[in-house]
Coordinates of C-alpha atoms and ligand atoms in Angstrom, one line a residue:
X6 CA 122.8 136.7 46.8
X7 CA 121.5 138.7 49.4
X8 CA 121.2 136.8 53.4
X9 CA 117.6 137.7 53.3
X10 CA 117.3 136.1 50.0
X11 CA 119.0 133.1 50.4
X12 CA 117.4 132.3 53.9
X13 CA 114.1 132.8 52.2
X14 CA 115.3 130.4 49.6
X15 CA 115.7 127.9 52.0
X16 CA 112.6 128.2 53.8
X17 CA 111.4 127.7 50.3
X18 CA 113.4 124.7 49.0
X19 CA 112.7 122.5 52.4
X20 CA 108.8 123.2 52.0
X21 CA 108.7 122.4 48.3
X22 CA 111.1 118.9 48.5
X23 CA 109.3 117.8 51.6
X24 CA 111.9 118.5 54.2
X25 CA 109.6 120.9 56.8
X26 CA 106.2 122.4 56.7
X27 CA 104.6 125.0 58.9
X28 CA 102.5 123.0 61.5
X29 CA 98.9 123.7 61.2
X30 CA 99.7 124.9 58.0
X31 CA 95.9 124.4 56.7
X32 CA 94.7 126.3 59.9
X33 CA 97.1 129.4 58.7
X34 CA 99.8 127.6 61.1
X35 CA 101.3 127.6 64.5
X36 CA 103.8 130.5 65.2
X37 CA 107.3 128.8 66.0
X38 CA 106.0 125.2 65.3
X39 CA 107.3 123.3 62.7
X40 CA 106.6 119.7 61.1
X41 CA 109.3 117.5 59.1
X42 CA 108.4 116.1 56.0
X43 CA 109.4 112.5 54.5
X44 CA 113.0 113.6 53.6
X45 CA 112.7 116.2 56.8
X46 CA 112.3 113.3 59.0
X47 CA 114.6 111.0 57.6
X48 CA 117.6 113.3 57.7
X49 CA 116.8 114.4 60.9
X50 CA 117.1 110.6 62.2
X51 CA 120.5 110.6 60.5
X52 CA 121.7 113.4 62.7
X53 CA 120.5 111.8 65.7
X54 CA 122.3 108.0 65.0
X55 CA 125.1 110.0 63.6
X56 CA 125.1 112.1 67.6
X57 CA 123.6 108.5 69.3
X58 CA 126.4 106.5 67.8
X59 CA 129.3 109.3 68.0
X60 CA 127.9 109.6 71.9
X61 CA 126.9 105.9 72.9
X62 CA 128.6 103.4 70.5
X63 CA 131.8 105.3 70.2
X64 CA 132.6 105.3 74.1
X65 CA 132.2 102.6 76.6
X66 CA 131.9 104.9 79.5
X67 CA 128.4 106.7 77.7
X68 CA 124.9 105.1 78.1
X69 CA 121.6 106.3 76.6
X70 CA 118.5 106.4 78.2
X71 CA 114.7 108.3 77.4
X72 CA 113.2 109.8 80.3
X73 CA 109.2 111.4 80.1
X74 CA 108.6 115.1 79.1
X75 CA 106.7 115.2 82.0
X76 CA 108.3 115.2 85.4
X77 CA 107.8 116.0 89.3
X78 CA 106.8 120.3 89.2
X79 CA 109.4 120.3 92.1
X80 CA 112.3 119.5 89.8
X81 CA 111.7 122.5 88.0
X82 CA 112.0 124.8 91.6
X83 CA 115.7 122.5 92.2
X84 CA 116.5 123.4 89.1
X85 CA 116.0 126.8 89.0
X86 CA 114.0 126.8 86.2
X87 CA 110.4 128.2 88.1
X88 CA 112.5 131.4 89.3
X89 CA 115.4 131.8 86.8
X90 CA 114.7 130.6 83.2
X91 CA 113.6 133.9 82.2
X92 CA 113.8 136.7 79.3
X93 CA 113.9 139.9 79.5
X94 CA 110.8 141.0 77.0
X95 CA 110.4 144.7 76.1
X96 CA 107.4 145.8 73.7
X97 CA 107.4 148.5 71.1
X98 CA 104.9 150.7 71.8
X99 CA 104.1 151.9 67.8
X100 CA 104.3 148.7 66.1
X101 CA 103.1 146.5 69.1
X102 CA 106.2 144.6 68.5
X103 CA 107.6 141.9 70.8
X104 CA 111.3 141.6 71.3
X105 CA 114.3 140.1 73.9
X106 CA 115.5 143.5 75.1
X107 CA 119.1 141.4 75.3
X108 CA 119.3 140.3 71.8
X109 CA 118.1 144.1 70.6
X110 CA 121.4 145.1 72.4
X111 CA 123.3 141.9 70.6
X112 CA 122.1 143.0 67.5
X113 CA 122.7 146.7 68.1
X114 CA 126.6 145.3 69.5
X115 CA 127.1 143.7 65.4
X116 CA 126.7 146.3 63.5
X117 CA 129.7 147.8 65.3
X118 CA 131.6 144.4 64.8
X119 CA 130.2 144.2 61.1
X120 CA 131.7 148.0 60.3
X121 CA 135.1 146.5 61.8
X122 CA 134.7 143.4 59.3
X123 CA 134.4 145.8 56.3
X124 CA 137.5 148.2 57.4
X125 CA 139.5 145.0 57.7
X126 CA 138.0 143.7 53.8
X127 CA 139.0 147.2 52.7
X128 CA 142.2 147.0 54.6
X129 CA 142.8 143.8 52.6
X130 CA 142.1 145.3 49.2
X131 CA 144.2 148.4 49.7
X132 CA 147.1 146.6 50.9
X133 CA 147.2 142.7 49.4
X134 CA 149.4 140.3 50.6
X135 CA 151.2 142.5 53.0
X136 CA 148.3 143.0 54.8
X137 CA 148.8 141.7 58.8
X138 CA 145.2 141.4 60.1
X139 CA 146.4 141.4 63.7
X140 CA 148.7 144.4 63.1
X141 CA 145.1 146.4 61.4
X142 CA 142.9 145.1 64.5
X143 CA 145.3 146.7 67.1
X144 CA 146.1 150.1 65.2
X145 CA 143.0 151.5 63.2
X146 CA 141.3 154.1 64.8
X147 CA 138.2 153.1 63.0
X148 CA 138.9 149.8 64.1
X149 CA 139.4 150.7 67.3
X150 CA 136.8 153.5 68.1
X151 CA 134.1 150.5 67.4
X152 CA 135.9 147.8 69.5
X153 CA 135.8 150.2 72.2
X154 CA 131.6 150.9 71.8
X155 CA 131.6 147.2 71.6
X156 CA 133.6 146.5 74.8
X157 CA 131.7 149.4 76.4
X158 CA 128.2 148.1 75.8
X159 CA 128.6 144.9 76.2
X160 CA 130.4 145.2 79.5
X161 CA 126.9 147.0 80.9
X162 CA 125.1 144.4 79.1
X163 CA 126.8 142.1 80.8
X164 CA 126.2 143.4 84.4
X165 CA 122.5 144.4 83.9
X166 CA 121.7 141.0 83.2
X167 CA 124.0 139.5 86.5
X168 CA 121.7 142.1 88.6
X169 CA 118.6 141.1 87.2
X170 CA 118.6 145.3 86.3
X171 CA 115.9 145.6 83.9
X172 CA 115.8 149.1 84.1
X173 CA 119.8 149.5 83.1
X174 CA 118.9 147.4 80.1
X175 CA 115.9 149.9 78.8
X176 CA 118.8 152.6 79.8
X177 CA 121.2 150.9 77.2
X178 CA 118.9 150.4 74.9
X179 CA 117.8 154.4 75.1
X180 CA 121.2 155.4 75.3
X181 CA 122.4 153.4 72.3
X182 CA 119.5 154.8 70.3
X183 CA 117.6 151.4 69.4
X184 CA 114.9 151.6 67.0
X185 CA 112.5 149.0 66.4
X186 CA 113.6 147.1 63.2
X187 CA 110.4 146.9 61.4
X188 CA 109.1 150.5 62.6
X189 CA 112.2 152.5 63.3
X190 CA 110.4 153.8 66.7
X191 CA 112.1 154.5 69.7
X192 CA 109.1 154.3 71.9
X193 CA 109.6 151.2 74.5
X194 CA 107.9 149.7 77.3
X195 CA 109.7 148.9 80.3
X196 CA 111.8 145.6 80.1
X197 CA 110.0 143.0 82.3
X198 CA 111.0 139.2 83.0
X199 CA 109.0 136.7 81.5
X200 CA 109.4 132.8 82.3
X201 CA 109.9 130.5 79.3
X202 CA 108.0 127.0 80.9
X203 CA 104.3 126.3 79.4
X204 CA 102.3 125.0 82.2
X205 CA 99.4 122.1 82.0
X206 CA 97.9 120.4 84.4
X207 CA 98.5 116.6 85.7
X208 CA 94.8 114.8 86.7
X209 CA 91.3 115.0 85.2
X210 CA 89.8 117.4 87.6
X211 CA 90.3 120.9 88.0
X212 CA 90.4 120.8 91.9
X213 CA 92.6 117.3 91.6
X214 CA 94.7 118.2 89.0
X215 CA 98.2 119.6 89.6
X216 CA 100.7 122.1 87.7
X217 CA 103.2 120.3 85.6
X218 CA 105.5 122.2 83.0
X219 CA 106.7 120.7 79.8
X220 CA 110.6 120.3 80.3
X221 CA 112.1 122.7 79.1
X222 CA 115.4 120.9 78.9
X223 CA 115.9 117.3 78.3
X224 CA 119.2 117.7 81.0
X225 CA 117.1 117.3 84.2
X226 CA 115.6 113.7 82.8
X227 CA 118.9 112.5 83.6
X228 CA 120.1 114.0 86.6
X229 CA 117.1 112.7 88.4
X230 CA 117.8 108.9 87.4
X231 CA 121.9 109.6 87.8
X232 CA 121.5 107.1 90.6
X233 CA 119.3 104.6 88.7
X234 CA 121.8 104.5 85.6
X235 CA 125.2 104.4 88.1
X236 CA 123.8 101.6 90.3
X237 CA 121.6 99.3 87.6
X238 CA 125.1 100.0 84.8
X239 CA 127.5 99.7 87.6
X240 CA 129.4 102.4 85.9
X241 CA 132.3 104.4 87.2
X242 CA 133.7 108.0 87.4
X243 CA 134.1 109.6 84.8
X244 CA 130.8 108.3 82.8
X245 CA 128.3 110.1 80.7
X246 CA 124.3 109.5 80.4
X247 CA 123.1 110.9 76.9
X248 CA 119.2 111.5 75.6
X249 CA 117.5 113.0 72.8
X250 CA 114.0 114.4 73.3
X251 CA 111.8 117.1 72.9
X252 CA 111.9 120.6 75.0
X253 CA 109.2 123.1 75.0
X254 CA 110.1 127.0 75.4
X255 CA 107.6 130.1 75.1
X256 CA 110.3 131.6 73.4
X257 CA 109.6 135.7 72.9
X258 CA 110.5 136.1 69.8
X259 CA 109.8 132.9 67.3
X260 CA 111.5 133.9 64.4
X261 CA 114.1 132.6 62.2
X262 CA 112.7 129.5 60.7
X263 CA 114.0 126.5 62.6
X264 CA 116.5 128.0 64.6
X265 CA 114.3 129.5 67.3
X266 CA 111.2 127.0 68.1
X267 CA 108.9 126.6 70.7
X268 CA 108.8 123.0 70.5
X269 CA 112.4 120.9 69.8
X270 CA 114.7 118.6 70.1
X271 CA 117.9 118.7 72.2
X272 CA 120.6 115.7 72.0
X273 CA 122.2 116.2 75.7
X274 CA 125.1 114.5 77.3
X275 CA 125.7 114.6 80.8
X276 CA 129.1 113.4 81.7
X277 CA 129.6 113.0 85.7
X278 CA 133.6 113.2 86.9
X279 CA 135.5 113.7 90.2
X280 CA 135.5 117.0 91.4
X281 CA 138.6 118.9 91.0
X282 CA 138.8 117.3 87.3
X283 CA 136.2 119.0 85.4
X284 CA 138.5 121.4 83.5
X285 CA 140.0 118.8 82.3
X286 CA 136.8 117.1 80.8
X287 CA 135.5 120.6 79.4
X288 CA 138.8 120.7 77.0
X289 CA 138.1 117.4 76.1
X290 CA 134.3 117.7 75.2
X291 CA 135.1 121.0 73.6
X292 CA 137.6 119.4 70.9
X293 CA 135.3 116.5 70.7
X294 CA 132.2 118.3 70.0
X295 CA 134.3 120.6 67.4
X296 CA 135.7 116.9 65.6
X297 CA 132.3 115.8 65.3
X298 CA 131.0 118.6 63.4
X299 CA 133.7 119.1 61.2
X300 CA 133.9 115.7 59.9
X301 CA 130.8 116.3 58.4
X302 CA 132.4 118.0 56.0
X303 CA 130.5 121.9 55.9
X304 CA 133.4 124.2 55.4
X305 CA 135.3 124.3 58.6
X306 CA 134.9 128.6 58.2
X307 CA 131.4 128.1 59.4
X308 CA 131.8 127.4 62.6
X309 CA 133.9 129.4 65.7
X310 CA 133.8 128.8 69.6
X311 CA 132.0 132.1 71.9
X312 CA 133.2 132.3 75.1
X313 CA 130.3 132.9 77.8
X314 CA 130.9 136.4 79.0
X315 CA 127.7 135.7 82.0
X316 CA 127.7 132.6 83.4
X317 CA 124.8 130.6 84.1
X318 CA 124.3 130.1 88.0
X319 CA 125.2 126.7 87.5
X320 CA 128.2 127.1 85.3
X321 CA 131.8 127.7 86.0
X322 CA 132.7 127.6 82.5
X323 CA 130.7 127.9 78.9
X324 CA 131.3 128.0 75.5
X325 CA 128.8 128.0 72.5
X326 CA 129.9 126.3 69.0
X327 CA 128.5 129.2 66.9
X328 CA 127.3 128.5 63.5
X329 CA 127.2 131.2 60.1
X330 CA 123.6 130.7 59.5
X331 CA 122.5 132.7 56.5
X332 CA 121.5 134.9 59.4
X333 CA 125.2 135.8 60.8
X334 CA 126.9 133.6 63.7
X335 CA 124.2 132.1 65.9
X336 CA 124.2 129.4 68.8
X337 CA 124.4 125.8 67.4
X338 CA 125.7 124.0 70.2
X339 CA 126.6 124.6 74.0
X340 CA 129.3 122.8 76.0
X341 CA 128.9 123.6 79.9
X342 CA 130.7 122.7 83.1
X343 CA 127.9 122.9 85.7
X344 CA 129.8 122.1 88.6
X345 CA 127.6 120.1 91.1
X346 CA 124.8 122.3 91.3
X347 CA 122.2 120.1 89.7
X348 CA 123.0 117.0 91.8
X349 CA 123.4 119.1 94.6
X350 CA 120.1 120.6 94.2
X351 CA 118.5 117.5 93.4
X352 CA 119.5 115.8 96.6
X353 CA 118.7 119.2 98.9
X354 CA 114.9 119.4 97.2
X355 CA 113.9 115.4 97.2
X356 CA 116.1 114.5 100.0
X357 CA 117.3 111.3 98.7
X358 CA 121.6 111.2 98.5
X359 CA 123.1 111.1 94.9
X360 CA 126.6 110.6 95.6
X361 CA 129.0 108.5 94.4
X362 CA 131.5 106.1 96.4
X363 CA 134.9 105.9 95.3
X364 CA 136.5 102.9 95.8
X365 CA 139.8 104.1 95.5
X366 CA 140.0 106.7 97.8
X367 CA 137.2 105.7 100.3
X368 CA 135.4 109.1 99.7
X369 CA 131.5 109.9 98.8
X370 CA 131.0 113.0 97.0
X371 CA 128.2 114.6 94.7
X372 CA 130.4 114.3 91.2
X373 CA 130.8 117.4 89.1
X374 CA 129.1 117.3 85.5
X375 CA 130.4 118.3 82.2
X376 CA 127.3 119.2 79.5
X377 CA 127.0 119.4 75.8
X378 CA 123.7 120.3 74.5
X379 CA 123.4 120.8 71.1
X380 CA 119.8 121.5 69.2
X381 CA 118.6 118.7 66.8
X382 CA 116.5 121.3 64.6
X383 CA 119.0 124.2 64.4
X384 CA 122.1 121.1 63.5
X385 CA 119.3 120.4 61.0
X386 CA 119.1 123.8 59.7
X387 CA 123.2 124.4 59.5
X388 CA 123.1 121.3 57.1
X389 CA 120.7 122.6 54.8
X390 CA 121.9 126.4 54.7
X391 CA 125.5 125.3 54.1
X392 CA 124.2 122.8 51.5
X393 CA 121.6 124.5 49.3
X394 CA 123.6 125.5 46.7
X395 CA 122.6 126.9 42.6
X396 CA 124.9 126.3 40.4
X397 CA 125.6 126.9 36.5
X398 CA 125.8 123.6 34.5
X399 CA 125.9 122.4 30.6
X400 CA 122.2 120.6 29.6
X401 CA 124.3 118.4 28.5
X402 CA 125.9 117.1 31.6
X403 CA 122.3 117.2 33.1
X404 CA 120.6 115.3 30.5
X405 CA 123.1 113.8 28.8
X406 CA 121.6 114.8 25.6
X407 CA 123.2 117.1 22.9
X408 CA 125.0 120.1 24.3
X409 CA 124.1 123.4 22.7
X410 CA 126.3 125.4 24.5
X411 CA 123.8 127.2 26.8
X412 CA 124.7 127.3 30.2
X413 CA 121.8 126.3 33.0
X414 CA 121.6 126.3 36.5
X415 CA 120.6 123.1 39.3
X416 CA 119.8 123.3 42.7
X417 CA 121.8 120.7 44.6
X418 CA 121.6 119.7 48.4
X419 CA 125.1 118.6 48.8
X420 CA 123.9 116.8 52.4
X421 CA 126.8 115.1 53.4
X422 CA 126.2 111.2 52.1
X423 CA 125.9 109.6 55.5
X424 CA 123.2 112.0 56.6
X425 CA 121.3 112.2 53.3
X426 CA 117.5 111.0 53.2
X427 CA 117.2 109.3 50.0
X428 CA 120.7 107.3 48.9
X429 CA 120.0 105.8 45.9
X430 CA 117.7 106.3 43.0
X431 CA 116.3 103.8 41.0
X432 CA 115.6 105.3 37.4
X433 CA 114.7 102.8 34.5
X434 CA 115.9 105.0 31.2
X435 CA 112.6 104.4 29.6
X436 CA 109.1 102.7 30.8
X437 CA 108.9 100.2 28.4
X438 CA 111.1 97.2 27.1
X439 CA 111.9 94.9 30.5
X440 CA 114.1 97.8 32.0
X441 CA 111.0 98.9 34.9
X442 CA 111.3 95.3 35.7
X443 CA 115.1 95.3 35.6
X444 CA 115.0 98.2 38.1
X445 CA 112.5 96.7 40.3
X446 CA 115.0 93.6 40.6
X447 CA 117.5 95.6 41.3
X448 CA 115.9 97.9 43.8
X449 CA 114.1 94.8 45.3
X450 CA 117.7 93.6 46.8
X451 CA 119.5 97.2 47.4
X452 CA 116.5 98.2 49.5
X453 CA 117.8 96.4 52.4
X454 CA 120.5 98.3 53.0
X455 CA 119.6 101.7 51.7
X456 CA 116.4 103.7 51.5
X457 CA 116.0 103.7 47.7
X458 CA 113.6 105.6 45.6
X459 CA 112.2 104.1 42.4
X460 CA 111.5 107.0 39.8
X461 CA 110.5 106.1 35.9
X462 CA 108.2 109.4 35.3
X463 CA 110.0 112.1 33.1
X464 CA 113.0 112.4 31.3
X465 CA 115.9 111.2 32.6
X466 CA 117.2 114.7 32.9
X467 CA 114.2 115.6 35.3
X468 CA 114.8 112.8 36.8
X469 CA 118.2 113.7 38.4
X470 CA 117.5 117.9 38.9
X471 CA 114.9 115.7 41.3
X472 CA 116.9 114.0 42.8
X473 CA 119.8 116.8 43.0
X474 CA 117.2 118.9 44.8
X475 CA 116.8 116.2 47.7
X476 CA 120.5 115.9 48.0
X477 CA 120.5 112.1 46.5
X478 CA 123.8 111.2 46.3
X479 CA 123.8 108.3 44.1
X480 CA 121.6 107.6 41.1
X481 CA 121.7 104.6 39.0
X482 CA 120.0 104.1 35.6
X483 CA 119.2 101.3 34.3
X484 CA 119.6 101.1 30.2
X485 CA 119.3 98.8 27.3
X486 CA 123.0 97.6 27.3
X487 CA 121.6 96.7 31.5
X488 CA 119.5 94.2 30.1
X489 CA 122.3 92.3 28.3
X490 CA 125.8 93.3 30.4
X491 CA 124.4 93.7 34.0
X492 CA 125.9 97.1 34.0
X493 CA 124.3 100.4 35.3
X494 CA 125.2 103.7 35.1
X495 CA 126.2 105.6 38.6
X496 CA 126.1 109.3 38.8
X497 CA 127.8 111.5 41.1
X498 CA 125.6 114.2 42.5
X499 CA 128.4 116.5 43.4
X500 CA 130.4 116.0 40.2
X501 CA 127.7 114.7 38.3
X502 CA 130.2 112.4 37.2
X503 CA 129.0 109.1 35.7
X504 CA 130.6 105.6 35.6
X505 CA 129.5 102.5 34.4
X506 CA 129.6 99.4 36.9
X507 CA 128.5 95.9 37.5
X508 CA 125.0 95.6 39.4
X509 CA 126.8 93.0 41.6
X510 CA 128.7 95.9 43.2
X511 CA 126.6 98.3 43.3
X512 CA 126.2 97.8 47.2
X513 CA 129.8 98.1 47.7
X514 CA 130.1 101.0 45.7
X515 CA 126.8 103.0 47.4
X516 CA 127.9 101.8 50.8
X517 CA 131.6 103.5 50.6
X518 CA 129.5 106.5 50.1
X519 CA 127.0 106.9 52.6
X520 CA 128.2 104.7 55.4
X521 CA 128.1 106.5 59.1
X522 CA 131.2 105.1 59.4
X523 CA 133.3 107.3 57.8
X524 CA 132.0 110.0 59.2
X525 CA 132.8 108.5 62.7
X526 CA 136.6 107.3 61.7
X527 CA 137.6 111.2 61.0
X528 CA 136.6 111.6 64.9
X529 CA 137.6 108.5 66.5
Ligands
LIG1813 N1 120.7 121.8 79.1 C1 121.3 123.0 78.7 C2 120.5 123.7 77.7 O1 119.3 123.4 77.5 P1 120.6 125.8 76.0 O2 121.8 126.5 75.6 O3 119.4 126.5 76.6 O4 121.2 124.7 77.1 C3 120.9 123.9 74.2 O5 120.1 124.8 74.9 C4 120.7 123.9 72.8 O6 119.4 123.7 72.5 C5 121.1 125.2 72.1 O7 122.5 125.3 71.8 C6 120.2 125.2 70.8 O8 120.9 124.4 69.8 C7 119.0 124.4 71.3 N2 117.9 125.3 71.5 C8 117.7 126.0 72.6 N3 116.5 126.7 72.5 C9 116.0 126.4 71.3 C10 114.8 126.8 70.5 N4 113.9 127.6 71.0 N5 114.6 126.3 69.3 C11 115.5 125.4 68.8 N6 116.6 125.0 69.4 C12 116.9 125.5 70.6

């Protein structure tokens, strides 16, 4: 299936099964603003406790805390944010267009890497297994002539953007012949910077109130109480302060679903160390970060490490965890060593120290920090896109019912177990004869320790393409034989396997499934 296709698909699926809706959707919506649903909102609290625990439960050196969206304007200035957190915008004149005159040249910068991916598919065909992909990469000259218009634009890229040079950036984007993807013209504006914060204002009156910005990042909420957390948890170098919140961006371009919103959520750990040590930490937080999302099981395939070419002013290191999305290889998670530069800041702008004593050496020094920052919403839409999947099945499997030897198809959301909304269905085989009551009873006592769903309308059949389509792992259903052996029947929703088992360990059985803590073994 086509990228397009499939990404439309989604968008689809997650509106229909209650996952996200368009805000405002009844007022024609709200561009880049998105609601969850009630499975939306349940999976996405599943990320979270499965980031919360992995961050806060897992290490006795991380604490949590939840500062305010709204914070002093003059953190914004120490930051940087007010004069530096900006994109370069460039309109098309024809179409009226809107677009990040850096991510024109990104995309421009793929299509040379996507012609080298299909000379090395084609180099694979023609010559099988003897084919040495590293050998290929360093000797085709088709190969090669678009690794050097790669290196070549990207290398300008790269120092345009250093030298704040909007006007190089309109020059590459001339030279390299960039059309407008809807229109095809060529006929741009000049780049200009454009600041990301929304503004409001703090105090009732116009002449009284103040400008306040909506974070943009939930970081900052926890460099300013560094102090607060190190004194009132006594904690000691090296220690980490973790939050999940909301961050607001006027993003430029709002497209692409979930990935690119104007209002979010970050998960952000701050981990403070001794100076001189912070290389060390970023390799660890780098292989940590990787562990956690591969035990979630997506195939491993989907996810690669991008070295930052530009450095942040802050940064002396970066690296993104990049995710396929059914859009190509985007951003899913950033891992940062920011040096002292926020602490620093902090101290110079509200003139209060923030340094740490060490006992053991007799020293005070502003510690260095070591960031991950990964995106709640765009973890949320990797999980979906890697787990939306159609496939071909026998009615017969579905509905256990004759099998005519037609083939059909079911749309599954294989959501990893611990992260899925609904664990168990409930389904009483029919609506009559004692077994609603029977699933009641049993439903009544598993509800405690699951969110359970209780479904009698349909055939059973139905029943479980429902349940397939919200990524239930576990259904039981509840039959005549129920009433006299105290045995349901269990079905897979990956293998649609079914077994027959005692109700008495049915919570044993569902929780070996779905618990968190499986998930957090394979890391820890
Ligand atoms: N404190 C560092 C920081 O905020 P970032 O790379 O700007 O770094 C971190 O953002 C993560 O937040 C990204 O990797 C991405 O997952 C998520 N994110 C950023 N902007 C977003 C947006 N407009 N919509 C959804 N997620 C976003």
């Amino acid at each position: 299936m086509a990228q397009d296709d499939q990404f439309k698909k989604l968008i689809a699926h997650a509106k229909e099964y209650g996952y996200i809706f368009q805000s405002s959707e009844i007022y024609d919506g709200l561009s880049a603003v998105y609601d969850y649903g009630q499975y939306g909102v349940e999976l996405k609290n599943n990320i979270k406790k499965y980031w919360w625990d992995a961050m806060v439960k897992m290490n006795e050196n991380i604490v949590g805390i939840d500062t305010a969206i709204f914070m002093h304007p003059e953190i914004w200035n120490a930051s940087g944010h007010t004069s530096a957190f900006n994109d370069p915008l460039i309109d098309n004149k024809d179409s009226k267009k809107r677009y990040r005159a850096d991510e024109l040249i990104e995309d421009h910068i793929q299509k040379y890497q996507s012609k080298i991916e299909k000379e090395i598919k084609k180099g694979r065909k023609k010559f099988g297994d003897d084919f040495e992909e590293k050998q290929f990469l360093e000797t085709n000259p088709n190969v090669l002539r678009n690794k050097v218009k790669i290196d070549e634009i990207q290398s300008r890229l790269v120092k345009a953007l250093e030298a704040d040079d909007l006007n190089e950036i309109k020059q590459i984007i001339i030279d390299c012949e960039i059309a407008d993807p809807v229109s095809g013209s060529k006929n741009w504006t000049d780049v200009r910077q454009f600041n990301l914060m929304f503004e409001t204002q703090l105090g009732s009156t116009a002449d009284g109130a103040s400008k306040i910005y909506l974070r943009p990042e939930t970081a900052q909420g926890i460099f300013v109480n560094y102090l607060n957390v190190q004194k009132t948890g006594r904690m000691k170098l090296p220690f980490g302060i973790a939050q999940i919140g909301k961050a607001f961006r006027n993003e430029i371009v709002a497209r692409q679903f979930i990935f690119r919103m104007r209002e979010f959520e970050q998960m952000e750990m701050q981990f403070f160390v001794k100076p001189g040590t912070e290389k060390e930490w970023f390799e660890y937080w780098k292989e940590m970060r990787i562990k956690w999302h591969k035990a979630m099981g997506l195939p491993e395939e989907k996810y690669r490490f991008h070295k930052h070419d530009k450095l942040a002013h802050y940064a002396n290191a970066a690296y993104d965890i990049e995710f396929e999305f059914p859009f190509g290889f985007k951003e899913l998670e950033g891992i940062h060593s920011r040096t002292d530069f926020d602490l620093s800041q902090h101290q110079k702008f509200s003139g209060k120290k923030l340094q740490y004593f060490d006992h053991e050496s007799g020293e005070s020094f502003v510690p260095y920090v070591v960031e991950t920052s990964i995106g709640l919403d765009r973890t949320f839409l990797s999980i979906l896109s890697a787990c939306l999947k159609e496939e071909e099945v026998k009615p017969a499997r579905l509905a256990g019912g004759k099998d005519n030897g037609e083939t059909d198809t079911r749309v599954v959301l294989q959501i990893p177990p611990a992260l899925a909304p609904i664990k168990l269905a409930v389904l009483p085989l029919v609506k009559k004869d004692g077994l609603p009551e029977k699933a009641r009873e049993i439903m009544d006592e598993l509800k405690f320790d699951f969110i359970c769903q209780y479904d009698e309308k349909d055939s059973i059949g139905r029943r479980y393409r429902r349940q397939d389509a919200i990524g239930t792992p576990c259904c039981i259903t509840i039959d005549h034989k129920t009433l006299e052996d105290n045995k349901v029947t269990i079905r897979n929703r990956d293998t649609m396997e079914q077994e027959r088992v005692q109700i008495s360990e049915l919570a044993k059985i569902v929780d070996d499934k779905v618990s968190m803590k499986k998930l957090l073994k394979k890391i820890f």
